[in-house]
Amino acid sequence: MLSRGLLCLGSAAVASGKIYFSESFGDGWENRWTTSKWKDSEGTAGKWVSTAGKWFSDEAEDKGIQTGEDSKFFGISAAFDSFSNEGKELIVQ
């Protein structure tokens, strides 16, 4: 039993890391993200919408963005502070 507890504690230490970027898509997300203007002039650029989707536990907490139109072009990006992962693994989720 004690060894199982130590194993869990050791695993927690391995799983920790610094978060360089996080987004909850709450109020004001449109100001933190930049949408692409690539297809605006052709009228084929799609719109992004903030939604919790059909299945959620907490609507406010489970919000994300999704494409709001079919058969359109989509592009979006957000800025974050510069960093280096030299000598370390980089994990993107």
CSV table of C-alpha atoms in Angstrom, one decimal:
chain,number,residue,atom,x,y,z
A,1,MET,CA,0.0,0.0,0.0
A,2,LEU,CA,2.8,2.4,0.9
A,3,SER,CA,4.7,1.6,-2.3
A,4,ARG,CA,1.5,2.4,-4.4
A,5,GLY,CA,1.2,5.8,-2.6
A,6,LEU,CA,4.9,6.6,-3.3
A,7,LEU,CA,4.4,5.6,-6.9
A,8,CYS,CA,1.4,8.0,-7.3
A,9,LEU,CA,3.4,10.8,-5.6
A,10,GLY,CA,6.4,10.2,-7.9
A,11,SER,CA,4.1,10.3,-10.9
A,12,ALA,CA,2.6,13.6,-9.9
A,13,ALA,CA,6.1,15.1,-9.8
A,14,VAL,CA,6.9,13.9,-13.3
A,15,ALA,CA,3.6,15.2,-14.7
A,16,SER,CA,4.1,18.8,-13.5
A,17,GLY,CA,5.2,21.5,-15.9
A,18,LYS,CA,5.0,25.2,-16.7
A,19,ILE,CA,1.9,26.3,-18.6
A,20,TYR,CA,2.9,28.8,-21.4
A,21,PHE,CA,-0.5,29.4,-22.8
A,22,SER,CA,-4.1,28.7,-21.6
A,23,GLU,CA,-7.4,30.0,-22.9
A,24,SER,CA,-10.9,29.4,-21.4
A,25,PHE,CA,-12.8,31.3,-24.2
A,26,GLY,CA,-14.7,33.3,-21.6
A,27,ASP,CA,-15.9,36.9,-22.0
A,28,GLY,CA,-13.6,39.0,-24.3
A,29,TRP,CA,-12.0,36.0,-26.1
A,30,GLU,CA,-12.5,37.9,-29.4
A,31,ASN,CA,-10.1,40.6,-28.2
A,32,ARG,CA,-7.4,38.0,-27.4
A,33,TRP,CA,-7.6,36.2,-30.7
A,34,THR,CA,-7.0,37.4,-34.3
A,35,THR,CA,-9.1,36.0,-37.1
A,36,SER,CA,-7.7,35.6,-40.5
A,37,LYS,CA,-8.7,38.2,-43.2
A,38,TRP,CA,-7.4,36.0,-46.0
A,39,LYS,CA,-10.8,35.3,-47.6
A,40,ASP,CA,-12.8,38.3,-46.4
A,41,SER,CA,-12.7,40.1,-49.8
A,42,GLU,CA,-14.2,37.0,-51.5
A,43,GLY,CA,-16.9,36.6,-48.9
A,44,THR,CA,-15.8,33.0,-48.1
A,45,ALA,CA,-14.3,33.6,-44.7
A,46,GLY,CA,-16.2,31.8,-42.0
A,47,LYS,CA,-17.1,33.1,-38.5
A,48,TRP,CA,-16.0,31.6,-35.2
A,49,VAL,CA,-18.6,31.2,-32.4
A,50,SER,CA,-18.2,30.6,-28.7
A,51,THR,CA,-20.2,27.7,-27.4
A,52,ALA,CA,-20.2,24.9,-24.9
A,53,GLY,CA,-21.6,22.6,-27.6
A,54,LYS,CA,-24.4,20.1,-27.2
A,55,TRP,CA,-23.0,18.1,-24.2
A,56,PHE,CA,-21.5,20.0,-21.3
A,57,SER,CA,-21.3,19.7,-17.5
A,58,ASP,CA,-21.0,23.5,-16.8
A,59,GLU,CA,-21.9,25.7,-19.8
A,60,ALA,CA,-19.8,28.7,-18.6
A,61,GLU,CA,-16.7,26.5,-17.8
A,62,ASP,CA,-16.9,24.2,-20.9
A,63,LYS,CA,-17.0,26.9,-23.5
A,64,GLY,CA,-14.7,26.8,-26.5
A,65,ILE,CA,-14.8,28.1,-30.1
A,66,GLN,CA,-16.1,26.3,-33.2
A,67,THR,CA,-16.7,27.1,-36.8
A,68,GLY,CA,-20.1,28.7,-37.3
A,69,GLU,CA,-20.6,28.1,-41.0
A,70,ASP,CA,-20.3,25.3,-43.4
A,71,SER,CA,-18.1,25.4,-46.6
A,72,LYS,CA,-16.0,28.5,-45.5
A,73,PHE,CA,-12.4,29.2,-44.9
A,74,PHE,CA,-11.2,29.6,-41.2
A,75,GLY,CA,-8.1,30.9,-39.6
A,76,ILE,CA,-7.4,32.1,-36.1
A,77,SER,CA,-4.4,32.8,-33.9
A,78,ALA,CA,-3.5,34.1,-30.5
A,79,ALA,CA,-0.2,35.7,-29.2
A,80,PHE,CA,1.8,34.3,-26.3
A,81,ASP,CA,5.0,35.2,-24.6
A,82,SER,CA,8.2,33.9,-26.2
A,83,PHE,CA,9.8,30.9,-24.6
A,84,SER,CA,12.5,28.3,-25.2
A,85,ASN,CA,12.2,24.5,-24.6
A,86,GLU,CA,15.9,23.9,-25.3
A,87,GLY,CA,16.9,20.7,-23.6
A,88,LYS,CA,13.3,19.9,-22.6
A,89,GLU,CA,10.3,18.3,-24.3
A,90,LEU,CA,7.5,20.4,-25.6
A,91,ILE,CA,4.0,19.0,-25.1
A,92,VAL,CA,1.0,20.6,-26.9
A,93,GLN,CA,-2.5,19.5,-25.9
